[in-house]
JSON list of C-alpha atoms in Angstrom, two decimals:
[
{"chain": "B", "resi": 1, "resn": "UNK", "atom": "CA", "xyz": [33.27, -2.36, -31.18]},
{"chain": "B", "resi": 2, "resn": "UNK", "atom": "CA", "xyz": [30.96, -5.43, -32.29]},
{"chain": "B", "resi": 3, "resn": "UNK", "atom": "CA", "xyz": [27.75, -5.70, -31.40]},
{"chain": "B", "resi": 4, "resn": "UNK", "atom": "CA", "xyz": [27.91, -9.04, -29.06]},
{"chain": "B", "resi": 5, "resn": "UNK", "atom": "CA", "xyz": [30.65, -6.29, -27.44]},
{"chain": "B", "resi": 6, "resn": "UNK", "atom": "CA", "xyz": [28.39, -3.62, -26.74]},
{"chain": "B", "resi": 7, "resn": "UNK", "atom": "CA", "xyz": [24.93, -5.53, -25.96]},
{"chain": "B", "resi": 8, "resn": "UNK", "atom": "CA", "xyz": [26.77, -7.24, -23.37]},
{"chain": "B", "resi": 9, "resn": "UNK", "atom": "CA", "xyz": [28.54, -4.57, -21.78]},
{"chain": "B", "resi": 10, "resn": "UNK", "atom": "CA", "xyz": [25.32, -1.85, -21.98]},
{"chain": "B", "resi": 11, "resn": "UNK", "atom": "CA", "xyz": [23.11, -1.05, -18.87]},
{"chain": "B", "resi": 12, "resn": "UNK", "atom": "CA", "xyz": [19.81, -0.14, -20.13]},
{"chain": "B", "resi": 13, "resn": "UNK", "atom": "CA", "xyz": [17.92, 1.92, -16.98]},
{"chain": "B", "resi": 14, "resn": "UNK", "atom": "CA", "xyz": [13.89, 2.25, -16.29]},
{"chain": "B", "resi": 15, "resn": "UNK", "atom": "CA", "xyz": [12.88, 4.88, -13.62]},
{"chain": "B", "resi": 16, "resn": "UNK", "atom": "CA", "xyz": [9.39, 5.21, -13.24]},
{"chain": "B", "resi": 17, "resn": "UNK", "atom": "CA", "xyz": [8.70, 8.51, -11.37]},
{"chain": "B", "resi": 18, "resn": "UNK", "atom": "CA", "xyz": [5.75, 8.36, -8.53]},
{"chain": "B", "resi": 19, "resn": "UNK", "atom": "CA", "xyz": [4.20, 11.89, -7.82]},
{"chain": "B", "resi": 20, "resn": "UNK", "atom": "CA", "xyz": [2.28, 11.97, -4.45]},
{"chain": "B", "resi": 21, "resn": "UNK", "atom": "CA", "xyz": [1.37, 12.87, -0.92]},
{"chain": "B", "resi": 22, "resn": "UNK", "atom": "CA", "xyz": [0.96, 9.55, -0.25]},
{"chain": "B", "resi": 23, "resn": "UNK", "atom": "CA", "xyz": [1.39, 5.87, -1.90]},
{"chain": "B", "resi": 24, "resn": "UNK", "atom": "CA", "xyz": [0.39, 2.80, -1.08]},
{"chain": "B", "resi": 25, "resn": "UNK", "atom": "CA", "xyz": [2.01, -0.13, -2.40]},
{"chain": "B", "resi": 26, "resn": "UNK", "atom": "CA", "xyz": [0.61, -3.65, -2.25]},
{"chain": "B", "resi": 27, "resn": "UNK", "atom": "CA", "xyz": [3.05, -6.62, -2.48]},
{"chain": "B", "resi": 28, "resn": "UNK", "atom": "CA", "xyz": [6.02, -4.42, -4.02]},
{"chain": "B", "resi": 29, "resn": "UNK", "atom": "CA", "xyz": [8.48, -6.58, -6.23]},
{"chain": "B", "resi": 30, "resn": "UNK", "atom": "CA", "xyz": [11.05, -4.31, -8.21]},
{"chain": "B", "resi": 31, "resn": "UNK", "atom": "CA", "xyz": [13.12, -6.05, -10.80]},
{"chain": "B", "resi": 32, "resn": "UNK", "atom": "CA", "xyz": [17.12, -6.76, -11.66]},
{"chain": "B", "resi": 33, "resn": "UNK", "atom": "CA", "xyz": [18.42, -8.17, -14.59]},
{"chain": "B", "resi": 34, "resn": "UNK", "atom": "CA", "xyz": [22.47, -7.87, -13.27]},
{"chain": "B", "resi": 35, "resn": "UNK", "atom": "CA", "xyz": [25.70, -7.42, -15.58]},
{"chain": "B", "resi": 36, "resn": "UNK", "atom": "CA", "xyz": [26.82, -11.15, -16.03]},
{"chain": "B", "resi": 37, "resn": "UNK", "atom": "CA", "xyz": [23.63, -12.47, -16.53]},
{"chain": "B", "resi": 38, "resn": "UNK", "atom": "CA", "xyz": [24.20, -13.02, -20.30]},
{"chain": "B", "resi": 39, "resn": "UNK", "atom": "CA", "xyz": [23.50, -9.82, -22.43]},
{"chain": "B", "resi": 40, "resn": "UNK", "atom": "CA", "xyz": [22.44, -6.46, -21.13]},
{"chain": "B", "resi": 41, "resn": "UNK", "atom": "CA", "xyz": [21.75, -5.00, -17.79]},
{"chain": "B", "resi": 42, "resn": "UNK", "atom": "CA", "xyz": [18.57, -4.43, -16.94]},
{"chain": "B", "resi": 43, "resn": "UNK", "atom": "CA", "xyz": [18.21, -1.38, -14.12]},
{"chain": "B", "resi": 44, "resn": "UNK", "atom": "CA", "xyz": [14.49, -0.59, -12.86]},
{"chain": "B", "resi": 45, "resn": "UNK", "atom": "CA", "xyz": [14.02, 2.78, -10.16]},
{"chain": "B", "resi": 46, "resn": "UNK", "atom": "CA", "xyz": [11.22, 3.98, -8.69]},
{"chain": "B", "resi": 47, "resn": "UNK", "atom": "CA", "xyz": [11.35, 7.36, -7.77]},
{"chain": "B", "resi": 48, "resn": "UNK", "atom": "CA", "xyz": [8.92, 8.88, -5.27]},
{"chain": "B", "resi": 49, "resn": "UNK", "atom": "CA", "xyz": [8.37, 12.29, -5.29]},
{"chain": "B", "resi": 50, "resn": "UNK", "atom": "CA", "xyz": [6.05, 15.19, -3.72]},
{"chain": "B", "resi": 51, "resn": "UNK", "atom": "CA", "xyz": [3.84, 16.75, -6.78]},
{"chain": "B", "resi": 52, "resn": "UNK", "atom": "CA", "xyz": [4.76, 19.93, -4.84]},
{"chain": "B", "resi": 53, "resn": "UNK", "atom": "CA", "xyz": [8.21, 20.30, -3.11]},
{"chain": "B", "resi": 54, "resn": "UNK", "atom": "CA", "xyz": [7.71, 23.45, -1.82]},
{"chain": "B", "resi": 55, "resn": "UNK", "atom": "CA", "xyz": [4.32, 22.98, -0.19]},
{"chain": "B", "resi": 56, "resn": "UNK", "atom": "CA", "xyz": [3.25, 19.65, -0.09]},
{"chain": "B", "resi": 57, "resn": "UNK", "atom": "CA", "xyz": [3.78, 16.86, 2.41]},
{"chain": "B", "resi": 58, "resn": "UNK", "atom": "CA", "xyz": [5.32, 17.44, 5.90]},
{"chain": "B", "resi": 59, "resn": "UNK", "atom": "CA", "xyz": [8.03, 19.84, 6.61]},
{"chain": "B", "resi": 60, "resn": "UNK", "atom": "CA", "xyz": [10.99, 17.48, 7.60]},
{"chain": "B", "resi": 61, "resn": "UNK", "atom": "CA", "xyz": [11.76, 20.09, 10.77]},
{"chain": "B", "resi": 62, "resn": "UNK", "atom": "CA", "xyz": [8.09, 18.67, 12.27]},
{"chain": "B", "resi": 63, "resn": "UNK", "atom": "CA", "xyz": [9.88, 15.09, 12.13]},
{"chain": "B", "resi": 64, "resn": "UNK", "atom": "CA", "xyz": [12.29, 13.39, 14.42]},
{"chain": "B", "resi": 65, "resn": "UNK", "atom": "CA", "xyz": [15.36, 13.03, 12.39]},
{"chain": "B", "resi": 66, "resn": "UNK", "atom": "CA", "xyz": [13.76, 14.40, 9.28]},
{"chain": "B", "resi": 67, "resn": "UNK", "atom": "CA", "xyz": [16.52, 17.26, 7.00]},
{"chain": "B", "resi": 68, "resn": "UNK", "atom": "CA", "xyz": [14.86, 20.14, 8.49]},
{"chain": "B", "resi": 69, "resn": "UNK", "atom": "CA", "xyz": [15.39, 21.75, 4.54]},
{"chain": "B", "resi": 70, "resn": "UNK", "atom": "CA", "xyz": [13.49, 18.71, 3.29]},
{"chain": "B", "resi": 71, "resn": "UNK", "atom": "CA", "xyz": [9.43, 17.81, 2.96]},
{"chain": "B", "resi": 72, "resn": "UNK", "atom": "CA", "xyz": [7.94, 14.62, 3.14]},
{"chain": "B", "resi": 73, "resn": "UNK", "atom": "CA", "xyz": [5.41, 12.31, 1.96]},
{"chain": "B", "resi": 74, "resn": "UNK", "atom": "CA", "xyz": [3.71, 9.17, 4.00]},
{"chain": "B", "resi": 75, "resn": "UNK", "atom": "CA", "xyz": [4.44, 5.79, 2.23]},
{"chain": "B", "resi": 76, "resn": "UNK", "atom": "CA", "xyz": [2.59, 2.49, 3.22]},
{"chain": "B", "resi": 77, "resn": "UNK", "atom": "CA", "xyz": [3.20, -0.97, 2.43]},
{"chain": "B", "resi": 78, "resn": "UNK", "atom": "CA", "xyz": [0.96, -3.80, 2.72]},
{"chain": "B", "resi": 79, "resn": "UNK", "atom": "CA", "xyz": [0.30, -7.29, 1.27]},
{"chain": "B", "resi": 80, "resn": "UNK", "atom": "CA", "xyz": [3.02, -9.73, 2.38]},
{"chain": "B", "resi": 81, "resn": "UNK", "atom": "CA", "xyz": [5.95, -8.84, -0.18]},
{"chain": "B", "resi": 82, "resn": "UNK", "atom": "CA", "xyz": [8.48, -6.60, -0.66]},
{"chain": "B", "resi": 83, "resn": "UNK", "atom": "CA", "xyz": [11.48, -7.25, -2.32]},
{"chain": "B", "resi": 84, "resn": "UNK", "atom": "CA", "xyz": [14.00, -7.55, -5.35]},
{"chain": "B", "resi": 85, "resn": "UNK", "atom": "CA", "xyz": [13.53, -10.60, -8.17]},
{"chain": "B", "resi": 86, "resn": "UNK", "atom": "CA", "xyz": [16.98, -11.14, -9.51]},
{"chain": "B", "resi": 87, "resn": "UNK", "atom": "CA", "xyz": [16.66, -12.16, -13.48]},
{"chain": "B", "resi": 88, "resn": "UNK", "atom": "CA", "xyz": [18.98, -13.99, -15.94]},
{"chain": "B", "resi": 89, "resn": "UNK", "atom": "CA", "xyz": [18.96, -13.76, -19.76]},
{"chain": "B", "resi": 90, "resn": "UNK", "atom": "CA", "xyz": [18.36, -17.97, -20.78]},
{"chain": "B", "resi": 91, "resn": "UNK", "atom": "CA", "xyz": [18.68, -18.87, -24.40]},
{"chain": "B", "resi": 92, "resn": "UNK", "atom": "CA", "xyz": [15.90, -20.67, -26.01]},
{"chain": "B", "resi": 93, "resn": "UNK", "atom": "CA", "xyz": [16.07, -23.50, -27.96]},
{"chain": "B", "resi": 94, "resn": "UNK", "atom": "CA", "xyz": [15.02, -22.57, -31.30]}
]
């Protein structure tokens, strides 16, 4: 495989785990760099997670529609974004 092969057909993934009870973000803008955009993928998660999953947050059973086997933190977004910003690799002139 040559190289312009494989940096153009690799996904390269970022998850940033967020340990909590509760999070607040503020104008929230996650980012994509998709497969046909020139070289590699770019894929960014954000995964939010209860420090504790056995005793922290709410018990999902004490919310309507919550997995009764599941717990749960609060979440809150403010500011006046939240979205995706799409990306595209552009070649510079040298």
């Amino acid at each position: 495989m040559f190289f312009e092969d494989w940096i153009t057909s690799s996904t390269i993934a970022y998850t940033l785990p967020i340990l909590a009870e509760v999070i607040y973000f503020d104008d929230l803008v996650l980012l994509t760099l998709p497969k046909g955009s020139g070289y590699f993928s770019l894929d960014y998660r954000v995964v939010l997670q209860l420090p504790d999953p056995v005793h922290g947050g709410k018990p999902g059973s004490e919310i309507a529609g919550g997995d009764p086997n599941a717990r749960y933190g609060k979440v809150y977004f403010d500011g006046s974004t939240v979205g995706v910003q799409k990306f595209r690799w552009k070649k510079r002139a040298c």
